[in-house]
Amino acid sequence: LGSQLTVAVSAPIALAGAAAVKSAGDIESMQLALESQSGSAEKARTELELLRKEALKPGLGFEQAVRASVSLQAVGFEASKARKITSEFGNALATAGKGAAELDGVVLALTQITAKGTVSAEEINQIAERLPQIRTLMQAAFGTASTEAIQKLGITSTQFIDGITTQLEKLPRAAGGIKNSLENFFDAIKVGAAKFGFAIAKAFDLPNTLESFAAGLSSVADGFATLD
């Protein structure tokens, strides 16, 4: 009975520990992705925390916000500007009844616009699928919702994104609801679990321990491979 009780108690703890370590690994990956853009671990940690706070707002999720920041920085935006763009588009998505899941597609279109250096109908259509008010925003910012007209005006991709972001700032702030509360709840669980996971990794020197274990398994596999 004692051994059965031990297994019954230890199994859920082990599973919780594994989940915590996975969360820690996910957070570490996000920080490393930011570090690849900033070139500084300290700057990456600071930006990660700023994005975590920004992601509490409706229309944003923590992981989506980090992915958006990394993608926008990769095409030339500074971290603070990338965060601003992410936040404003997140708010616009929330006012349109959308959530964090749609942000990835919007940011992909923005990075494609930036990479091309010009605004085309293809990317605007991508954004419009997720953010129906994009053409209204274009009209307010540039006096036209036609991508051809915008190209003829000589508006660059950076000017386009700046103009749209300025219009987004004028939108009402989206009110939080059940959807946003749930997103924040799961983000909070992940961040909390990650702290526990980092503690486990440090206590057991997990990276080196796992590498040694993997090397041992590889040696065993090689040994079986040589058997006749």
XYZ file of N, CA, C and O in Angstrom, residues 88-206:
476
model
N -0.661 48.106 -30.985
C -1.747 48.814 -31.662
C -2.555 47.879 -32.559
O -3.785 47.970 -32.616
N -1.877 46.990 -33.265
C -2.614 46.030 -34.093
C -3.379 45.045 -33.213
O -4.488 44.619 -33.577
N -2.820 44.683 -32.067
C -3.524 43.812 -31.138
C -4.809 44.451 -30.649
O -5.860 43.794 -30.572
N -4.747 45.737 -30.311
C -5.945 46.448 -29.859
C -6.991 46.508 -30.971
O -8.184 46.293 -30.733
N -6.541 46.777 -32.207
C -7.469 46.837 -33.331
C -8.147 45.494 -33.566
O -9.352 45.424 -33.848
N -7.377 44.423 -33.442
C -7.954 43.084 -33.592
C -9.013 42.828 -32.532
O -10.070 42.251 -32.815
N -8.732 43.261 -31.312
C -9.680 43.060 -30.215
C -10.973 43.836 -30.463
O -12.071 43.338 -30.180
N -10.852 45.063 -30.990
C -12.059 45.854 -31.272
C -12.884 45.240 -32.408
O -14.075 45.510 -32.528
N -12.217 44.416 -33.228
C -12.917 43.731 -34.325
C -13.410 42.355 -33.894
O -13.886 41.567 -34.726
N -13.284 42.063 -32.612
C -13.756 40.784 -32.092
C -12.798 39.638 -32.311
O -13.165 38.468 -32.172
N -11.556 39.972 -32.676
C -10.547 38.936 -32.903
C -9.628 38.846 -31.677
O -9.717 39.648 -30.748
N -8.729 37.870 -31.711
C -7.834 37.673 -30.576
C -6.391 37.484 -30.990
O -6.006 37.803 -32.129
N -5.604 36.947 -30.065
C -4.166 36.810 -30.280
C -3.838 35.917 -31.476
O -2.824 36.118 -32.143
N -4.683 34.942 -31.768
C -4.392 33.987 -32.845
C -4.273 34.678 -34.205
O -3.511 34.237 -35.072
N -5.020 35.769 -34.415
C -4.998 36.464 -35.699
C -3.772 37.366 -35.871
O -3.457 37.801 -36.980
N -3.098 37.662 -34.767
C -1.957 38.578 -34.835
C -0.837 38.034 -35.710
O -0.180 38.796 -36.439
N -0.593 36.727 -35.660
C 0.483 36.125 -36.455
C 0.322 36.447 -37.940
O 1.287 36.809 -38.626
N -0.892 36.310 -38.448
C -1.139 36.555 -39.862
C -0.957 38.010 -40.237
O -0.433 38.321 -41.316
N -1.384 38.916 -39.356
C -1.220 40.346 -39.616
C 0.261 40.707 -39.665
O 0.720 41.421 -40.568
N 1.008 40.212 -38.700
C 2.444 40.525 -38.640
C 3.178 39.938 -39.839
O 4.086 40.568 -40.396
N 2.788 38.748 -40.260
C 3.396 38.146 -41.457
C 3.207 39.071 -42.660
O 4.152 39.314 -43.426
N 1.995 39.608 -42.811
C 1.731 40.522 -43.926
C 2.565 41.798 -43.799
O 3.095 42.304 -44.798
N 2.704 42.320 -42.582
C 3.497 43.535 -42.370
C 4.968 43.307 -42.707
O 5.624 44.166 -43.307
N 5.479 42.145 -42.328
C 6.891 41.851 -42.636
C 7.085 41.653 -44.139
O 8.129 42.011 -44.689
N 6.087 41.096 -44.815
C 6.167 40.931 -46.270
C 6.143 42.295 -46.960
O 6.884 42.523 -47.926
N 5.307 43.198 -46.462
C 5.260 44.564 -47.001
C 6.617 45.236 -46.841
O 7.138 45.872 -47.762
N 7.202 45.069 -45.640
C 8.505 45.685 -45.358
C 9.592 45.094 -46.237
O 10.449 45.810 -46.767
N 9.585 43.781 -46.398
C 10.609 43.116 -47.213
C 10.519 43.543 -48.677
O 11.537 43.732 -49.344
N 9.287 43.702 -49.174
C 9.099 44.113 -50.568
C 9.410 45.594 -50.757
O 9.778 46.013 -51.855
N 9.215 46.369 -49.689
C 9.450 47.804 -49.777
C 8.296 48.567 -50.387
O 8.386 49.771 -50.627
N 7.199 47.874 -50.637
C 6.030 48.508 -51.242
C 4.763 47.822 -50.745
O 4.811 46.700 -50.234
N 3.633 48.516 -50.913
C 2.346 47.990 -50.454
C 1.614 47.375 -51.645
O 1.432 48.022 -52.677
N 1.213 46.124 -51.505
C 0.478 45.466 -52.587
C -0.851 44.931 -52.076
O -1.052 44.747 -50.865
N -1.758 44.666 -53.006
C -3.104 44.196 -52.662
C -3.054 42.847 -51.935
O -3.891 42.567 -51.070
N -2.071 42.029 -52.279
C -1.977 40.690 -51.683
C -1.871 40.772 -50.161
O -2.598 40.092 -49.433
N -0.961 41.621 -49.669
C -0.779 41.737 -48.221
C -1.966 42.433 -47.552
O -2.354 42.072 -46.435
N -2.530 43.425 -48.236
C -3.689 44.117 -47.659
C -4.862 43.155 -47.522
O -5.594 43.180 -46.526
N -5.038 42.288 -48.500
C -6.090 41.276 -48.409
C -5.837 40.321 -47.246
O -6.775 39.896 -46.561
N -4.562 39.969 -47.036
C -4.209 39.109 -45.903
C -4.602 39.768 -44.584
O -5.158 39.124 -43.694
N -4.287 41.058 -44.477
C -4.624 41.788 -43.253
C -6.133 41.921 -43.108
O -6.692 41.732 -42.014
N -6.821 42.243 -44.222
C -8.268 42.464 -44.184
C -9.037 41.232 -43.728
O -10.108 41.348 -43.120
N -8.504 40.033 -44.013
C -9.149 38.803 -43.563
C -9.230 38.753 -42.043
O -10.145 38.137 -41.483
N -8.267 39.392 -41.394
C -8.203 39.370 -39.934
C -8.622 40.702 -39.320
O -9.122 40.733 -38.192
N -8.364 41.777 -40.065
C -8.645 43.123 -39.573
C -9.465 43.857 -40.645
O -8.911 44.568 -41.485
N -10.788 43.694 -40.619
C -11.633 44.249 -41.691
C -11.512 45.762 -41.871
O -11.725 46.267 -42.975
N -11.151 46.482 -40.808
C -11.111 47.943 -40.896
C -9.830 48.488 -41.524
O -9.612 49.702 -41.551
N -8.957 47.641 -42.058
C -7.669 48.114 -42.585
C -7.854 49.137 -43.705
O -7.118 50.136 -43.781
N -8.836 48.938 -44.576
C -9.002 49.881 -45.694
C -9.554 51.223 -45.214
O -9.223 52.269 -45.781
N -10.358 51.202 -44.177
C -10.824 52.451 -43.570
C -9.640 53.207 -42.972
O -9.540 54.434 -43.089
N -8.738 52.470 -42.358
C -7.531 53.068 -41.783
C -6.638 53.639 -42.890
O -6.038 54.710 -42.727
N -6.530 52.936 -44.009
C -5.740 53.417 -45.147
C -6.322 54.722 -45.692
O -5.599 55.666 -46.008
N -7.654 54.765 -45.809
C -8.325 55.958 -46.303
C -8.053 57.150 -45.390
O -7.763 58.259 -45.856
N -8.117 56.914 -44.077
C -7.882 57.988 -43.109
C -6.429 58.449 -43.126
O -6.143 59.644 -42.979
N -5.507 57.512 -43.332
C -4.078 57.847 -43.271
C -3.558 58.472 -44.561
O -2.735 59.401 -44.518
N -4.060 57.985 -45.712
C -3.460 58.395 -46.994
C -4.452 58.969 -48.004
O -4.068 59.331 -49.112
N -5.719 59.003 -47.595
C -6.727 59.545 -48.496
C -7.164 58.584 -49.568
O -7.901 58.938 -50.497
N -6.727 57.353 -49.487
C -7.100 56.323 -50.448
C -6.918 54.936 -49.826
O -6.062 54.743 -48.973
N -7.758 54.011 -50.269
C -7.618 52.611 -49.840
C -7.086 51.751 -50.972
O -7.052 50.520 -50.870
N -6.654 52.402 -52.068
C -6.119 51.694 -53.234
C -4.615 51.515 -53.096
O -3.879 52.490 -52.918
N -4.161 50.281 -53.200
C -2.715 50.031 -53.114
C -1.989 50.622 -54.326
O -0.855 51.079 -54.205
N -2.647 50.635 -55.467
C -2.035 51.225 -56.660
C -1.823 52.724 -56.462
O -0.767 53.276 -56.814
N -2.820 53.388 -55.883
C -2.710 54.824 -55.629
C -1.614 55.113 -54.611
O -0.857 56.081 -54.758
N -1.509 54.252 -53.612
C -0.471 54.426 -52.592
C 0.915 54.274 -53.215
O 1.843 55.022 -52.903
N 1.048 53.315 -54.121
C 2.327 53.128 -54.824
C 2.669 54.351 -55.672
O 3.817 54.809 -55.698
N 1.660 54.912 -56.368
C 1.880 56.085 -57.206
C 2.263 57.311 -56.376
O 2.986 58.199 -56.854
N 1.773 57.358 -55.128
C 2.107 58.468 -54.232
C 3.548 58.358 -53.722
O 4.062 59.285 -53.101
N 4.183 57.197 -53.979
C 5.564 56.989 -53.549
C 5.706 56.708 -52.067
O 6.776 56.909 -51.487
N 4.631 56.212 -51.458
C 4.652 55.901 -50.026
C 5.414 54.598 -49.810
O 5.064 53.564 -50.388
N 6.448 54.653 -48.997
C 7.259 53.465 -48.733
C 6.546 52.547 -47.747
O 5.575 52.941 -47.094
N 7.064 51.351 -47.619
C 6.474 50.395 -46.679
C 6.550 50.913 -45.243
O 5.599 50.759 -44.465
N 7.674 51.530 -44.900
C 7.824 52.070 -43.542
C 6.844 53.204 -43.303
O 6.208 53.276 -42.234
N 6.689 54.103 -44.275
C 5.726 55.198 -44.152
C 4.301 54.658 -44.045
O 3.480 55.210 -43.299
N 4.032 53.592 -44.777
C 2.701 52.988 -44.732
C 2.405 52.451 -43.332
O 1.349 52.749 -42.753
N 3.331 51.676 -42.792
C 3.113 51.088 -41.466
C 3.044 52.174 -40.392
O 2.212 52.106 -39.479
N 3.891 53.193 -40.525
C 3.839 54.317 -39.574
C 2.482 55.013 -39.635
O 1.893 55.351 -38.599
N 1.985 55.238 -40.870
C 0.701 55.924 -41.039
C -0.457 55.133 -40.465
O -1.338 55.688 -39.795
N -0.445 53.822 -40.707
C -1.510 52.965 -40.184
C -1.428 52.892 -38.658
O -2.460 52.954 -37.961
N -0.218 52.787 -38.130
C -0.047 52.730 -36.671
C -0.563 54.005 -36.015
O -1.198 53.957 -34.944
N -0.306 55.146 -36.641
C -0.813 56.422 -36.115
C -2.344 56.420 -36.070
O -2.945 56.884 -35.089
N -2.968 55.880 -37.095
C -4.432 55.793 -37.100
C -4.934 54.801 -36.046
O -5.965 55.033 -35.408
N -4.191 53.731 -35.862
C -4.578 52.732 -34.856
C -4.555 53.323 -33.447
O -5.368 52.949 -32.595
N -3.623 54.238 -33.213
C -3.534 54.885 -31.903
C -4.796 55.671 -31.567
O -5.084 55.909 -30.392
N -5.531 56.091 -32.591
C -6.737 56.894 -32.380
C -7.960 56.039 -32.050
O -8.996 56.578 -31.652
N -7.844 54.727 -32.235
C -8.975 53.843 -31.953
C -9.237 53.754 -30.454
O -8.312 53.873 -29.647
N -10.495 53.522 -30.067
C -10.791 53.302 -28.643
C -10.032 52.080 -28.146
O -9.748 51.156 -28.916
N -9.704 52.086 -26.866
C -9.036 50.925 -26.291
C -10.058 49.810 -26.068
O -11.141 50.043 -25.535
N -9.726 48.619 -26.512
C -10.636 47.477 -26.386
C -10.805 47.100 -24.923
O -9.851 47.115 -24.139
N -12.035 46.793 -24.568
C -12.311 46.354 -23.195
C -12.005 44.869 -23.070
O -12.251 44.089 -23.996
N -11.452 44.496 -21.942
C -11.166 43.089 -21.708
C -12.451 42.310 -21.464
O -13.430 42.835 -20.939
N -12.460 41.080 -21.884
C -13.625 40.224 -21.668
C -13.183 38.838 -21.272
O -12.037 38.624 -20.858
N -14.068 37.887 -21.427
C -13.766 36.504 -21.041
C -12.602 35.961 -21.857
O -11.694 35.312 -21.326
N -12.607 36.249 -23.169
C -11.553 35.739 -24.048
C -10.184 36.250 -23.614
O -9.220 35.479 -23.493
N -10.096 37.555 -23.349
C -8.822 38.133 -22.916
C -8.410 37.601 -21.552
O -7.228 37.329 -21.305
N -9.385 37.444 -20.656
C -9.086 36.922 -19.318
C -8.530 35.504 -19.394
O -7.591 35.152 -18.666
N -9.101 34.696 -20.286
C -8.610 33.325 -20.447
C -7.190 33.318 -21.002
O -6.338 32.544 -20.541
N -6.935 34.168 -22.013
C -5.591 34.239 -22.587
C -4.578 34.658 -21.530
O -3.488 34.086 -21.425
N -4.940 35.659 -20.718
C -4.043 36.121 -19.651
C -3.846 35.044 -18.590
O -2.743 34.895 -18.049
N -4.917 34.307 -18.314
C -4.848 33.242 -17.304
C -3.841 32.164 -17.726
O -2.968 31.772 -16.944
N -3.954 31.715 -18.971
C -3.051 30.655 -19.439
C -1.614 31.163 -19.588
O -0.660 30.419 -19.353
N -1.473 32.434 -19.976
C -0.133 33.019 -20.033
C 0.499 33.059 -18.643
O 1.685 32.775 -18.472
N -0.317 33.438 -17.640
C 0.178 33.524 -16.265
C 0.598 32.148 -15.747
O 1.614 32.014 -15.043
N -0.180 31.131 -16.098
C 0.175 29.763 -15.695
C 1.516 29.370 -16.312
O 2.384 28.798 -15.639
N 1.691 29.692 -17.582
C 2.927 29.319 -18.275
C 4.133 30.014 -17.657
O 5.171 29.388 -17.422
N 3.995 31.321 -17.382
C 5.103 32.080 -16.796
C 5.411 31.567 -15.397
O 6.580 31.396 -15.016
N 4.366 31.293 -14.605
C 4.568 30.773 -13.258
C 5.228 29.406 -13.273
O 6.145 29.134 -12.493
N 4.764 28.545 -14.179
C 5.348 27.206 -14.298
C 6.806 27.296 -14.746
O 7.652 26.505 -14.301
N 7.095 28.266 -15.614
C 8.471 28.419 -16.108
C 9.429 28.740 -14.967
O 10.562 28.245 -14.941
N 8.999 29.567 -14.022
C 9.854 29.902 -12.884
C 10.200 28.643 -12.089
O 11.336 28.448 -11.654
N 9.199 27.779 -11.914
C 9.428 26.499 -11.232
C 10.355 25.622 -12.067
O 11.259 24.963 -11.539
N 10.145 25.645 -13.383
C 10.973 24.838 -14.275
C 12.421 25.271 -14.268
O 13.333 24.431 -14.282
N 12.667 26.587 -14.226
C 14.046 27.084 -14.161
C 14.715 26.642 -12.862
O 15.910 26.310 -12.847
N 13.939 26.634 -11.784
C 14.479 26.200 -10.493
C 14.861 24.717 -10.537
O 15.911 24.311 -10.017
N 14.007 23.906 -11.161
C 14.307 22.474 -11.300
C 15.556 22.279 -12.147
O 16.448 21.485 -11.805
N 15.627 22.995 -13.262
C 16.771 22.865 -14.163
C 18.073 23.220 -13.458
O 19.100 22.557 -13.643
N 18.030 24.265 -12.635
C 19.223 24.681 -11.909
C 19.600 23.673 -10.834
O 20.776 23.317 -10.670
N 18.611 23.186 -10.098
C 18.870 22.251 -8.994
C 19.479 20.940 -9.487
O 20.338 20.357 -8.824
N 19.039 20.484 -10.650
C 19.506 19.193 -11.172
C 20.522 19.350 -12.307
O 20.867 18.353 -12.944
N 20.992 20.597 -12.522
C 21.908 20.868 -13.628
C 21.385 20.164 -14.878
O 22.093 19.389 -15.535
N 20.118 20.441 -15.190
C 19.375 19.669 -16.180
C 20.028 19.602 -17.562
O 20.089 18.518 -18.154
